[in-house]
mmCIF file of C-alpha atoms in Angstrom:
data_model
loop_
_atom_site.group_PDB
_atom_site.id
_atom_site.type_symbol
_atom_site.label_atom_id
_atom_site.label_comp_id
_atom_site.label_asym_id
_atom_site.label_seq_id
_atom_site.Cartn_x
_atom_site.Cartn_y
_atom_site.Cartn_z
ATOM 1 C CA UNK A 26 22.496 -126.526 99.071
ATOM 2 C CA UNK A 27 23.002 -130.134 97.996
ATOM 3 C CA UNK A 28 21.220 -131.424 94.904
ATOM 4 C CA UNK A 29 21.508 -135.091 95.994
ATOM 5 C CA UNK A 30 20.001 -134.845 99.457
ATOM 6 C CA UNK A 31 16.565 -133.698 100.514
ATOM 7 C CA UNK A 32 17.073 -130.805 102.897
ATOM 8 C CA UNK A 33 14.490 -129.610 105.382
ATOM 9 C CA UNK A 34 13.743 -125.921 105.945
ATOM 10 C CA UNK A 35 11.211 -124.761 108.485
ATOM 11 C CA UNK A 36 10.169 -121.486 106.806
ATOM 12 C CA UNK A 37 10.701 -120.535 103.169
ATOM 13 C CA UNK A 38 10.171 -116.964 101.972
ATOM 14 C CA UNK A 39 9.775 -116.686 98.220
ATOM 15 C CA UNK A 40 10.717 -113.255 96.883
ATOM 16 C CA UNK A 41 13.503 -110.952 97.992
ATOM 17 C CA UNK A 42 12.165 -107.528 97.132
ATOM 18 C CA UNK A 43 11.579 -104.991 99.866
ATOM 19 C CA UNK A 44 8.488 -106.831 101.178
ATOM 20 C CA UNK A 45 10.181 -110.229 101.313
ATOM 21 C CA UNK A 46 13.217 -108.688 103.032
ATOM 22 C CA UNK A 47 10.965 -106.927 105.558
ATOM 23 C CA UNK A 48 9.257 -110.220 106.371
ATOM 24 C CA UNK A 49 12.598 -111.965 106.795
ATOM 25 C CA UNK A 50 13.825 -109.173 109.042
ATOM 26 C CA UNK A 51 10.721 -109.149 111.227
ATOM 27 C CA UNK A 52 10.460 -112.938 111.610
ATOM 28 C CA UNK A 53 14.183 -113.299 112.306
ATOM 29 C CA UNK A 54 13.786 -111.213 115.443
ATOM 30 C CA UNK A 55 11.907 -114.135 117.026
ATOM 31 C CA UNK A 56 12.160 -117.256 114.857
ATOM 32 C CA UNK A 57 14.948 -119.462 113.471
ATOM 33 C CA UNK A 58 15.453 -121.667 110.402
ATOM 34 C CA UNK A 59 14.277 -119.201 107.759
ATOM 35 C CA UNK A 60 15.475 -119.223 104.146
ATOM 36 C CA UNK A 61 14.681 -116.538 101.580
ATOM 37 C CA UNK A 62 14.808 -117.328 97.846
ATOM 38 C CA UNK A 63 15.144 -114.614 95.205
ATOM 39 C CA UNK A 64 15.286 -115.252 91.456
ATOM 40 C CA UNK A 65 17.414 -112.172 90.757
ATOM 41 C CA UNK A 66 21.171 -112.896 90.753
ATOM 42 C CA UNK A 67 21.934 -109.729 92.701
ATOM 43 C CA UNK A 68 19.633 -109.353 95.650
ATOM 44 C CA UNK A 69 20.647 -107.112 98.484
ATOM 45 C CA UNK A 70 23.655 -108.225 100.431
ATOM 46 C CA UNK A 71 26.738 -107.406 98.361
ATOM 47 C CA UNK A 72 28.247 -103.924 98.828
ATOM 48 C CA UNK A 73 27.363 -101.850 95.800
ATOM 49 C CA UNK A 74 25.075 -104.543 94.388
ATOM 50 C CA UNK A 75 22.208 -103.490 92.161
ATOM 51 C CA UNK A 76 18.956 -105.380 92.451
ATOM 52 C CA UNK A 77 17.643 -107.068 89.321
ATOM 53 C CA UNK A 78 14.478 -106.228 87.437
ATOM 54 C CA UNK A 79 11.811 -106.197 90.122
ATOM 55 C CA UNK A 80 9.404 -103.781 91.717
ATOM 56 C CA UNK A 81 11.849 -102.616 94.394
ATOM 57 C CA UNK A 82 14.699 -101.720 92.036
ATOM 58 C CA UNK A 83 12.317 -99.717 89.839
ATOM 59 C CA UNK A 84 10.399 -97.992 92.625
ATOM 60 C CA UNK A 85 10.383 -94.174 92.728
ATOM 61 C CA UNK A 86 11.006 -94.270 96.481
ATOM 62 C CA UNK A 87 8.083 -92.158 97.728
ATOM 63 C CA UNK A 88 7.147 -92.723 101.376
ATOM 64 C CA UNK A 89 3.383 -92.344 101.158
ATOM 65 C CA UNK A 90 1.263 -90.892 103.951
ATOM 66 C CA UNK A 91 -1.929 -92.920 103.395
ATOM 67 C CA UNK A 92 -4.061 -90.374 101.563
ATOM 68 C CA UNK A 93 -5.426 -92.449 98.700
ATOM 69 C CA UNK A 94 -6.883 -95.616 100.218
ATOM 70 C CA UNK A 95 -10.508 -95.804 101.311
ATOM 71 C CA UNK A 96 -11.134 -97.999 104.347
ATOM 72 C CA UNK A 97 -14.157 -99.720 102.855
ATOM 73 C CA UNK A 98 -12.557 -100.545 99.499
ATOM 74 C CA UNK A 99 -8.943 -101.037 100.577
ATOM 75 C CA UNK A 100 -8.850 -101.724 104.336
ATOM 76 C CA UNK A 101 -5.355 -103.231 104.375
ATOM 77 C CA UNK A 102 -3.813 -100.474 102.267
ATOM 78 C CA UNK A 103 -5.475 -97.761 104.359
ATOM 79 C CA UNK A 104 -4.255 -99.231 107.659
ATOM 80 C CA UNK A 105 -0.847 -100.611 106.713
ATOM 81 C CA UNK A 106 0.259 -97.532 104.774
ATOM 82 C CA UNK A 107 -0.292 -95.166 107.714
ATOM 83 C CA UNK A 108 1.372 -97.597 110.125
ATOM 84 C CA UNK A 109 4.150 -98.408 107.666
ATOM 85 C CA UNK A 110 4.898 -94.718 107.147
ATOM 86 C CA UNK A 111 5.798 -94.331 110.827
ATOM 87 C CA UNK A 112 7.698 -97.618 110.931
ATOM 88 C CA UNK A 113 9.763 -96.735 107.868
ATOM 89 C CA UNK A 114 10.920 -93.392 109.268
ATOM 90 C CA UNK A 115 11.822 -95.063 112.574
ATOM 91 C CA UNK A 116 13.748 -97.836 110.811
ATOM 92 C CA UNK A 117 15.621 -95.433 108.541
ATOM 93 C CA UNK A 118 16.654 -93.266 111.473
ATOM 94 C CA UNK A 119 17.785 -96.243 113.567
ATOM 95 C CA UNK A 120 19.775 -97.989 110.854
ATOM 96 C CA UNK A 121 21.017 -95.118 108.715
ATOM 97 C CA UNK A 122 19.003 -95.652 105.547
ATOM 98 C CA UNK A 123 18.984 -92.605 103.216
ATOM 99 C CA UNK A 124 15.635 -90.825 103.457
ATOM 100 C CA UNK A 125 14.145 -87.353 103.827
ATOM 101 C CA UNK A 126 10.737 -86.130 104.953
ATOM 102 C CA UNK A 127 10.223 -83.582 102.171
ATOM 103 C CA UNK A 128 6.410 -83.391 102.272
ATOM 104 C CA UNK A 129 3.998 -83.378 99.374
ATOM 105 C CA UNK A 130 1.555 -81.091 97.612
ATOM 106 C CA UNK A 131 -1.440 -82.526 95.759
ATOM 107 C CA UNK A 132 -2.437 -79.723 93.442
ATOM 108 C CA UNK A 133 -5.675 -78.916 91.638
ATOM 109 C CA UNK A 134 -5.848 -76.755 88.526
ATOM 110 C CA UNK A 135 -9.630 -76.784 88.001
ATOM 111 C CA UNK A 136 -12.914 -77.505 89.739
ATOM 112 C CA UNK A 137 -12.797 -81.252 89.127
ATOM 113 C CA UNK A 138 -9.340 -81.397 90.666
ATOM 114 C CA UNK A 139 -10.500 -79.413 93.688
ATOM 115 C CA UNK A 140 -13.342 -81.885 94.161
ATOM 116 C CA UNK A 141 -10.847 -84.777 94.086
ATOM 117 C CA UNK A 142 -8.655 -82.998 96.657
ATOM 118 C CA UNK A 143 -11.583 -82.674 99.041
ATOM 119 C CA UNK A 144 -12.291 -86.371 98.591
ATOM 120 C CA UNK A 145 -8.680 -87.281 99.349
ATOM 121 C CA UNK A 146 -8.633 -84.976 102.368
ATOM 122 C CA UNK A 147 -11.658 -86.784 103.780
ATOM 123 C CA UNK A 148 -10.054 -90.183 103.176
ATOM 124 C CA UNK A 149 -6.873 -88.981 104.890
ATOM 125 C CA UNK A 150 -8.866 -87.852 107.931
ATOM 126 C CA UNK A 151 -10.647 -91.198 108.160
ATOM 127 C CA UNK A 152 -7.314 -93.013 107.921
ATOM 128 C CA UNK A 153 -5.795 -90.918 110.705
ATOM 129 C CA UNK A 154 -3.113 -89.339 108.513
ATOM 130 C CA UNK A 155 -1.383 -86.521 110.450
ATOM 131 C CA UNK A 156 -0.068 -83.180 109.172
ATOM 132 C CA UNK A 157 -2.674 -82.559 106.477
ATOM 133 C CA UNK A 158 -4.025 -79.180 105.374
ATOM 134 C CA UNK A 159 -5.819 -77.529 102.468
ATOM 135 C CA UNK A 160 -3.796 -74.606 101.076
ATOM 136 C CA UNK A 161 -4.807 -71.767 98.809
ATOM 137 C CA UNK A 162 -2.765 -70.612 95.833
ATOM 138 C CA UNK A 163 -0.850 -68.002 97.794
ATOM 139 C CA UNK A 164 0.311 -70.464 100.466
ATOM 140 C CA UNK A 165 1.398 -72.907 97.781
ATOM 141 C CA UNK A 166 3.544 -70.201 96.162
ATOM 142 C CA UNK A 167 5.272 -69.627 99.474
ATOM 143 C CA UNK A 168 6.234 -73.309 99.648
ATOM 144 C CA UNK A 169 6.894 -73.987 95.963
ATOM 145 C CA UNK A 170 7.075 -70.795 93.861
ATOM 146 C CA UNK A 171 7.291 -72.683 90.564
ATOM 147 C CA UNK A 172 4.074 -74.660 91.051
ATOM 148 C CA UNK A 173 0.791 -73.345 89.623
ATOM 149 C CA UNK A 174 -2.575 -74.404 91.035
ATOM 150 C CA UNK A 175 -5.900 -73.146 92.358
ATOM 151 C CA UNK A 176 -5.752 -75.191 95.566
ATOM 152 C CA UNK A 177 -3.544 -77.865 97.136
ATOM 153 C CA UNK A 178 -3.655 -80.580 99.771
ATOM 154 C CA UNK A 179 -0.504 -80.546 101.895
ATOM 155 C CA UNK A 180 0.926 -83.760 103.377
ATOM 156 C CA UNK A 181 3.694 -83.287 105.910
ATOM 157 C CA UNK A 182 4.558 -86.975 106.439
ATOM 158 C CA UNK A 183 5.264 -87.837 102.804
ATOM 159 C CA UNK A 184 8.943 -88.341 102.036
ATOM 160 C CA UNK A 185 11.498 -90.095 99.869
ATOM 161 C CA UNK A 186 13.752 -93.066 100.566
ATOM 162 C CA UNK A 187 16.282 -95.181 98.720
ATOM 163 C CA UNK A 188 14.237 -98.411 98.418
ATOM 164 C CA UNK A 189 17.157 -100.587 97.336
ATOM 165 C CA UNK A 190 19.306 -99.511 100.290
ATOM 166 C CA UNK A 191 16.306 -100.068 102.566
ATOM 167 C CA UNK A 192 16.005 -103.634 101.259
ATOM 168 C CA UNK A 193 19.794 -104.081 101.530
ATOM 169 C CA UNK A 194 19.717 -103.121 105.185
ATOM 170 C CA UNK A 195 16.825 -105.437 106.082
ATOM 171 C CA UNK A 196 18.473 -108.332 104.235
ATOM 172 C CA UNK A 197 21.751 -107.686 106.048
ATOM 173 C CA UNK A 198 20.048 -107.568 109.439
ATOM 174 C CA UNK A 199 18.151 -110.744 108.586
ATOM 175 C CA UNK A 200 21.384 -112.538 107.710
ATOM 176 C CA UNK A 201 22.964 -111.344 110.935
ATOM 177 C CA UNK A 202 20.029 -112.926 112.769
ATOM 178 C CA UNK A 203 20.496 -116.242 110.950
ATOM 179 C CA UNK A 204 18.335 -116.037 107.822
ATOM 180 C CA UNK A 205 19.815 -117.854 104.823
ATOM 181 C CA UNK A 206 19.471 -115.902 101.562
ATOM 182 C CA UNK A 207 19.662 -117.854 98.314
ATOM 183 C CA UNK A 208 20.031 -115.547 95.301
ATOM 184 C CA UNK A 209 19.677 -116.394 91.648
ATOM 185 C CA UNK A 210 17.237 -119.204 92.437
ATOM 186 C CA UNK A 211 13.783 -119.357 90.919
ATOM 187 C CA UNK A 212 11.068 -121.520 92.453
ATOM 188 C CA UNK A 213 9.729 -123.688 89.615
ATOM 189 C CA UNK A 214 7.576 -126.258 91.423
ATOM 190 C CA UNK A 215 5.850 -126.774 94.762
ATOM 191 C CA UNK A 216 4.050 -129.985 95.698
ATOM 192 C CA UNK A 217 2.049 -130.351 98.933
ATOM 193 C CA UNK A 218 3.218 -133.442 100.830
ATOM 194 C CA UNK A 219 1.173 -134.144 103.922
ATOM 195 C CA UNK A 220 1.607 -131.142 106.197
ATOM 196 C CA UNK A 221 4.753 -130.049 104.339
ATOM 197 C CA UNK A 222 5.771 -129.021 100.817
ATOM 198 C CA UNK A 223 8.344 -130.365 98.378
ATOM 199 C CA UNK A 224 9.914 -127.403 96.572
ATOM 200 C CA UNK A 225 12.092 -127.391 93.458
ATOM 201 C CA UNK A 226 14.231 -124.359 92.616
ATOM 202 C CA UNK A 227 16.519 -123.692 89.659
ATOM 203 C CA UNK A 228 19.643 -121.538 89.741
ATOM 204 C CA UNK A 229 21.099 -119.403 86.951
ATOM 205 C CA UNK A 230 23.200 -122.354 85.762
ATOM 206 C CA UNK A 231 20.040 -124.483 85.428
ATOM 207 C CA UNK A 232 20.924 -126.681 88.386
ATOM 208 C CA UNK A 233 17.877 -128.018 90.220
ATOM 209 C CA UNK A 234 17.551 -128.112 94.003
ATOM 210 C CA UNK A 235 14.854 -130.057 95.842
ATOM 211 C CA UNK A 236 13.980 -129.480 99.482
ATOM 212 C CA UNK A 237 11.196 -129.889 102.007
ATOM 213 C CA UNK A 238 9.656 -127.016 103.955
ATOM 214 C CA UNK A 239 6.997 -126.644 106.655
ATOM 215 C CA UNK A 240 5.796 -123.106 105.903
ATOM 216 C CA UNK A 241 5.832 -121.020 102.726
ATOM 217 C CA UNK A 242 5.518 -117.242 102.630
ATOM 218 C CA UNK A 243 4.830 -116.199 99.064
ATOM 219 C CA UNK A 244 6.121 -112.648 98.522
ATOM 220 C CA UNK A 245 6.992 -113.169 94.867
ATOM 221 C CA UNK A 246 5.528 -109.886 93.585
ATOM 222 C CA UNK A 247 4.594 -110.107 89.929
ATOM 223 C CA UNK A 248 4.964 -113.894 90.110
ATOM 224 C CA UNK A 249 3.008 -114.360 93.342
ATOM 225 C CA UNK A 250 -0.203 -115.637 91.736
ATOM 226 C CA UNK A 251 1.805 -118.183 89.737
ATOM 227 C CA UNK A 252 3.495 -119.394 92.927
ATOM 228 C CA UNK A 253 0.133 -119.579 94.717
ATOM 229 C CA UNK A 254 -1.305 -121.792 91.972
ATOM 230 C CA UNK A 255 1.678 -124.158 92.163
ATOM 231 C CA UNK A 256 0.260 -125.199 95.530
ATOM 232 C CA UNK A 257 -3.444 -124.638 94.897
ATOM 233 C CA UNK A 258 -4.427 -124.624 91.199
ATOM 234 C CA UNK A 259 -7.795 -123.160 92.207
ATOM 235 C CA UNK A 260 -6.288 -120.064 93.815
ATOM 236 C CA UNK A 261 -8.650 -117.285 92.687
ATOM 237 C CA UNK A 262 -6.610 -114.073 92.424
ATOM 238 C CA UNK A 263 -4.561 -113.178 89.366
ATOM 239 C CA UNK A 264 -1.959 -110.480 88.868
ATOM 240 C CA UNK A 265 -2.841 -107.946 86.186
ATOM 241 C CA UNK A 266 0.501 -106.301 85.250
ATOM 242 C CA UNK A 267 0.343 -102.609 84.363
ATOM 243 C CA UNK A 268 3.363 -100.827 82.924
ATOM 244 C CA UNK A 269 4.386 -97.444 84.328
ATOM 245 C CA UNK A 270 7.044 -95.345 82.610
ATOM 246 C CA UNK A 271 9.409 -92.687 83.960
ATOM 247 C CA UNK A 272 11.347 -89.676 82.737
ATOM 248 C CA UNK A 273 13.456 -87.079 84.568
ATOM 249 C CA UNK A 274 14.962 -83.600 84.547
ATOM 250 C CA UNK A 275 17.520 -81.649 86.575
ATOM 251 C CA UNK A 276 15.966 -79.113 88.921
ATOM 252 C CA UNK A 277 19.270 -77.236 89.227
ATOM 253 C CA UNK A 278 19.353 -76.432 85.505
ATOM 254 C CA UNK A 279 17.332 -73.244 86.077
ATOM 255 C CA UNK A 280 15.846 -71.573 89.123
ATOM 256 C CA UNK A 281 12.357 -71.555 87.605
ATOM 257 C CA UNK A 282 12.219 -75.376 87.585
ATOM 258 C CA UNK A 283 13.641 -75.873 91.058
ATOM 259 C CA UNK A 284 11.559 -77.652 93.705
ATOM 260 C CA UNK A 285 12.009 -79.364 97.044
ATOM 261 C CA UNK A 286 8.814 -81.370 97.629
ATOM 262 C CA UNK A 287 6.868 -84.165 96.002
ATOM 263 C CA UNK A 288 4.394 -82.448 93.662
ATOM 264 C CA UNK A 289 1.360 -84.509 92.656
ATOM 265 C CA UNK A 290 -1.715 -83.622 90.649
ATOM 266 C CA UNK A 291 -5.143 -84.360 92.036
ATOM 267 C CA UNK A 292 -5.764 -88.129 91.590
ATOM 268 C CA UNK A 293 -7.111 -89.448 88.310
ATOM 269 C CA UNK A 294 -8.778 -92.529 86.929
ATOM 270 C CA UNK A 295 -7.499 -94.490 83.942
ATOM 271 C CA UNK A 296 -8.539 -97.372 81.705
ATOM 272 C CA UNK A 297 -6.481 -100.421 82.691
ATOM 273 C CA UNK A 298 -6.297 -101.814 79.170
ATOM 274 C CA UNK A 299 -4.822 -98.693 77.555
ATOM 275 C CA UNK A 300 -3.644 -96.365 80.324
ATOM 276 C CA UNK A 301 -5.886 -93.542 79.041
ATOM 277 C CA UNK A 302 -6.749 -90.921 81.708
ATOM 278 C CA UNK A 303 -10.523 -90.476 82.154
ATOM 279 C CA UNK A 304 -13.013 -88.646 84.387
ATOM 280 C CA UNK A 305 -15.714 -91.244 85.107
ATOM 281 C CA UNK A 306 -19.094 -90.662 86.714
ATOM 282 C CA UNK A 307 -19.823 -91.957 90.218
ATOM 283 C CA UNK A 308 -21.924 -94.726 88.654
ATOM 284 C CA UNK A 309 -19.017 -95.798 86.447
ATOM 285 C CA UNK A 310 -16.662 -95.761 89.419
ATOM 286 C CA UNK A 311 -18.959 -97.987 91.474
ATOM 287 C CA UNK A 312 -19.427 -100.422 88.596
ATOM 288 C CA UNK A 313 -15.931 -100.605 87.095
ATOM 289 C CA UNK A 314 -13.309 -99.589 89.691
ATOM 290 C CA UNK A 315 -10.848 -102.447 90.059
ATOM 291 C CA UNK A 316 -12.199 -104.134 86.936
ATOM 292 C CA UNK A 317 -11.788 -102.044 83.782
ATOM 293 C CA UNK A 318 -10.688 -98.788 85.437
ATOM 294 C CA UNK A 319 -8.247 -97.973 88.220
ATOM 295 C CA UNK A 320 -7.129 -94.959 90.189
ATOM 296 C CA UNK A 321 -3.779 -93.307 89.656
ATOM 297 C CA UNK A 322 -1.936 -90.695 91.646
ATOM 298 C CA UNK A 323 -1.193 -89.063 88.303
ATOM 299 C CA UNK A 324 2.102 -88.095 86.705
ATOM 300 C CA UNK A 325 4.022 -86.358 89.459
ATOM 301 C CA UNK A 326 7.385 -84.874 90.364
ATOM 302 C CA UNK A 327 9.583 -86.701 92.875
ATOM 303 C CA UNK A 328 12.945 -85.315 94.026
ATOM 304 C CA UNK A 329 15.838 -87.701 94.562
ATOM 305 C CA UNK A 330 18.524 -88.011 97.227
ATOM 306 C CA UNK A 331 22.250 -87.560 96.800
ATOM 307 C CA UNK A 332 24.865 -89.584 98.653
ATOM 308 C CA UNK A 333 24.726 -87.129 101.585
ATOM 309 C CA UNK A 334 20.964 -87.596 102.023
ATOM 310 C CA UNK A 335 20.311 -84.122 100.677
ATOM 311 C CA UNK A 336 18.132 -83.345 97.688
ATOM 312 C CA UNK A 337 19.822 -84.432 94.490
ATOM 313 C CA UNK A 338 19.703 -82.566 91.211
ATOM 314 C CA UNK A 339 17.514 -85.104 89.410
ATOM 315 C CA UNK A 340 13.711 -85.075 89.624
ATOM 316 C CA UNK A 341 11.676 -88.049 88.443
ATOM 317 C CA UNK A 342 8.487 -87.612 86.425
ATOM 318 C CA UNK A 343 6.228 -90.630 86.851
ATOM 319 C CA UNK A 344 4.144 -92.434 85.987
ATOM 320 C CA UNK A 345 2.788 -92.436 82.479
ATOM 321 C CA UNK A 346 0.667 -95.574 82.201
ATOM 322 C CA UNK A 347 1.121 -97.796 79.167
ATOM 323 C CA UNK A 348 -1.728 -100.144 80.073
ATOM 324 C CA UNK A 349 -1.573 -103.898 80.492
ATOM 325 C CA UNK A 350 1.722 -105.596 79.674
ATOM 326 C CA UNK A 351 3.564 -108.882 79.958
ATOM 327 C CA UNK A 352 5.098 -109.711 83.309
ATOM 328 C CA UNK A 353 8.664 -108.869 82.268
ATOM 329 C CA UNK A 354 8.205 -106.052 79.739
ATOM 330 C CA UNK A 355 10.337 -103.153 80.947
ATOM 331 C CA UNK A 356 10.737 -101.500 77.547
ATOM 332 C CA UNK A 357 10.011 -97.799 77.212
ATOM 333 C CA UNK A 358 7.269 -96.843 74.773
ATOM 334 C CA UNK A 359 6.055 -93.421 75.925
ATOM 335 C CA UNK A 360 7.524 -90.278 74.307
ATOM 336 C CA UNK A 361 9.007 -87.492 76.407
ATOM 337 C CA UNK A 362 6.310 -85.188 75.067
ATOM 338 C CA UNK A 363 3.659 -87.119 76.975
ATOM 339 C CA UNK A 364 5.535 -86.708 80.274
ATOM 340 C CA UNK A 365 5.865 -83.003 79.615
ATOM 341 C CA UNK A 366 2.175 -82.654 78.779
ATOM 342 C CA UNK A 367 1.119 -84.444 81.961
ATOM 343 C CA UNK A 368 2.960 -82.079 84.328
ATOM 344 C CA UNK A 369 3.043 -78.771 82.428
ATOM 345 C CA UNK A 370 -0.370 -77.719 83.713
ATOM 346 C CA UNK A 371 0.922 -77.447 87.296
ATOM 347 C CA UNK A 372 4.646 -77.017 86.538
ATOM 348 C CA UNK A 373 4.522 -74.627 83.575
ATOM 349 C CA UNK A 374 8.161 -73.490 83.414
ATOM 350 C CA UNK A 375 9.401 -76.957 82.493
ATOM 351 C CA UNK A 376 10.336 -77.195 78.818
ATOM 352 C CA UNK A 377 10.355 -80.313 76.707
ATOM 353 C CA UNK A 378 14.090 -80.096 76.154
ATOM 354 C CA UNK A 379 14.655 -79.902 79.916
ATOM 355 C CA UNK A 380 13.815 -83.592 80.123
ATOM 356 C CA UNK A 381 16.825 -85.901 80.141
ATOM 357 C CA UNK A 382 17.256 -87.129 76.573
ATOM 358 C CA UNK A 383 19.714 -88.540 74.088
ATOM 359 C CA UNK A 384 19.704 -85.505 71.857
ATOM 360 C CA UNK A 385 16.206 -85.198 70.440
ATOM 361 C CA UNK A 386 13.389 -84.575 72.952
ATOM 362 C CA UNK A 387 10.868 -84.711 70.105
ATOM 363 C CA UNK A 388 11.544 -88.404 69.458
ATOM 364 C CA UNK A 389 13.164 -89.738 72.644
ATOM 365 C CA UNK A 390 11.307 -91.961 75.090
ATOM 366 C CA UNK A 391 11.296 -92.067 78.884
ATOM 367 C CA UNK A 392 14.344 -93.478 80.640
ATOM 368 C CA UNK A 393 12.946 -96.417 82.634
ATOM 369 C CA UNK A 394 9.816 -98.405 83.343
ATOM 370 C CA UNK A 395 8.215 -100.341 86.172
ATOM 371 C CA UNK A 396 5.308 -102.753 86.479
ATOM 372 C CA UNK A 397 2.460 -102.633 88.984
ATOM 373 C CA UNK A 398 1.475 -106.013 90.419
ATOM 374 C CA UNK A 399 -2.176 -105.271 91.114
ATOM 375 C CA UNK A 400 -4.877 -107.922 90.989
ATOM 376 C CA UNK A 401 -7.612 -108.055 88.372
ATOM 377 C CA UNK A 402 -10.511 -108.438 90.807
ATOM 378 C CA UNK A 403 -9.948 -105.825 93.505
ATOM 379 C CA UNK A 404 -8.127 -102.774 94.792
ATOM 380 C CA UNK A 405 -6.601 -103.985 98.065
ATOM 381 C CA UNK A 406 -3.634 -106.067 99.175
ATOM 382 C CA UNK A 407 -4.404 -109.768 99.614
ATOM 383 C CA UNK A 408 -2.458 -111.198 102.572
ATOM 384 C CA UNK A 409 -3.830 -114.516 103.801
ATOM 385 C CA UNK A 410 -3.276 -118.197 104.292
ATOM 386 C CA UNK A 411 -4.445 -120.395 101.454
ATOM 387 C CA UNK A 412 -7.884 -121.887 102.161
ATOM 388 C CA UNK A 413 -6.744 -125.448 101.425
ATOM 389 C CA UNK A 414 -3.167 -125.137 102.676
ATOM 390 C CA UNK A 415 -3.076 -122.822 105.719
ATOM 391 C CA UNK A 416 0.723 -123.075 106.096
ATOM 392 C CA UNK A 417 1.035 -121.257 102.750
ATOM 393 C CA UNK A 418 0.795 -117.495 103.310
ATOM 394 C CA UNK A 419 0.167 -115.592 100.075
ATOM 395 C CA UNK A 420 0.856 -111.895 99.502
ATOM 396 C CA UNK A 421 -0.873 -110.956 96.250
ATOM 397 C CA UNK A 422 -1.373 -107.549 94.655
ATOM 398 C CA UNK A 423 1.323 -105.834 96.721
ATOM 399 C CA UNK A 424 1.466 -102.755 94.517
ATOM 400 C CA UNK A 425 1.718 -99.178 95.792
ATOM 401 C CA UNK A 426 1.827 -98.442 98.728
ATOM 402 C CA UNK A 427 3.638 -101.758 99.217
ATOM 403 C CA UNK A 428 7.072 -100.198 99.707
ATOM 404 C CA UNK A 429 5.839 -97.718 102.318
ATOM 405 C CA UNK A 430 3.832 -100.464 104.015
ATOM 406 C CA UNK A 431 6.574 -103.130 103.943
ATOM 407 C CA UNK A 432 7.337 -103.203 107.680
ATOM 408 C CA UNK A 433 3.655 -103.048 108.602
ATOM 409 C CA UNK A 434 2.978 -105.833 106.093
ATOM 410 C CA UNK A 435 5.743 -107.857 107.740
ATOM 411 C CA UNK A 436 4.129 -107.325 111.138
ATOM 412 C CA UNK A 437 0.775 -108.440 109.714
ATOM 413 C CA UNK A 438 2.377 -111.571 108.223
ATOM 414 C CA UNK A 439 4.062 -112.298 111.551
ATOM 415 C CA UNK A 440 0.637 -112.360 113.229
ATOM 416 C CA UNK A 441 -0.608 -114.958 110.715
ATOM 417 C CA UNK A 442 2.679 -116.864 110.999
ATOM 418 C CA UNK A 443 2.456 -117.107 114.784
ATOM 419 C CA UNK A 444 -0.926 -118.817 114.492
ATOM 420 C CA UNK A 445 0.180 -121.526 112.042
ATOM 421 C CA UNK A 446 3.713 -122.257 113.219
#
């Protein structure tokens, strides 16, 4: 790009995580003159490249089935997750993206957990999630002998995927179709100008680039509300970053800690400010859900893939919530003991010193962290044109199940795009 000449771009996508790449891929199948900007210096298109610190590079890679999202409270999540699940498997098969449909068990260890399983089963039915079943303890032992529970909800369409390679593939296909990808460029200013926008970006060498664009698609993740308010200072939604931390162990270390499926506890609620797990009353849920409390899938066990698409040795334990955080705080604060405590009730053979550590499991912390980009005034995705500037499409609060839903989200954005182009 030339810093001395105003260039004109028809469509600008801001954000090159898995959602931004999915949008670029889907639009490029029909439309031309699309440019994607990503602030990370290593996006998706170089062989062996590692994405920078963003939600995609720190995602656990679970392909969700659509169990958790109530239609009334989270209509977009409930619909796009189920649709995106099918689309992701189809895409991975067609284009050779590492993935595996391993299934999932949501396990209860007491009466409260069993009640939550029944609730999730009902939500799954309403969402049209296939391959669901309630299993007793004996059937669970047949599937996963090392798991302990009183009852479980089985999900046959849950799986695992390499999210970075998925984003790599969509970016590559987008480039092949003509999309320009500009890495290491952060959008720092957007000014509406008639029907268009004047955009200023800054590269990693602090060079400024100024260009004009007709349409903006804001898929900037944790920064999406900031980008939205560059155009419309009155934009109402705000990102409320929540830190999630991870640990891991090797399932092949001993037979009694081996597993082959995603193992989740019954869902929980937690206080957003602190990350503390709670069991609220129905009245508290109605009054505070999405405000001071949020739902969590709970600290769970997720197998990984090796380079041959088979189950790898490492199993991820995630998440342990640390509560609200700054937008770029990826430091680990949670001790390994907390990860062990969270899963030992349903995976009792795991020992504290089984967790990957630097020599002292009593004092070591988890090995990575991620940040949820939820909004502070709701529980659903927000995907819409700005009220004042309809050629600005904002995607706000694209937290889990954003990765699973990415292709369905892209299809949804394409429908909005076709009406404003």
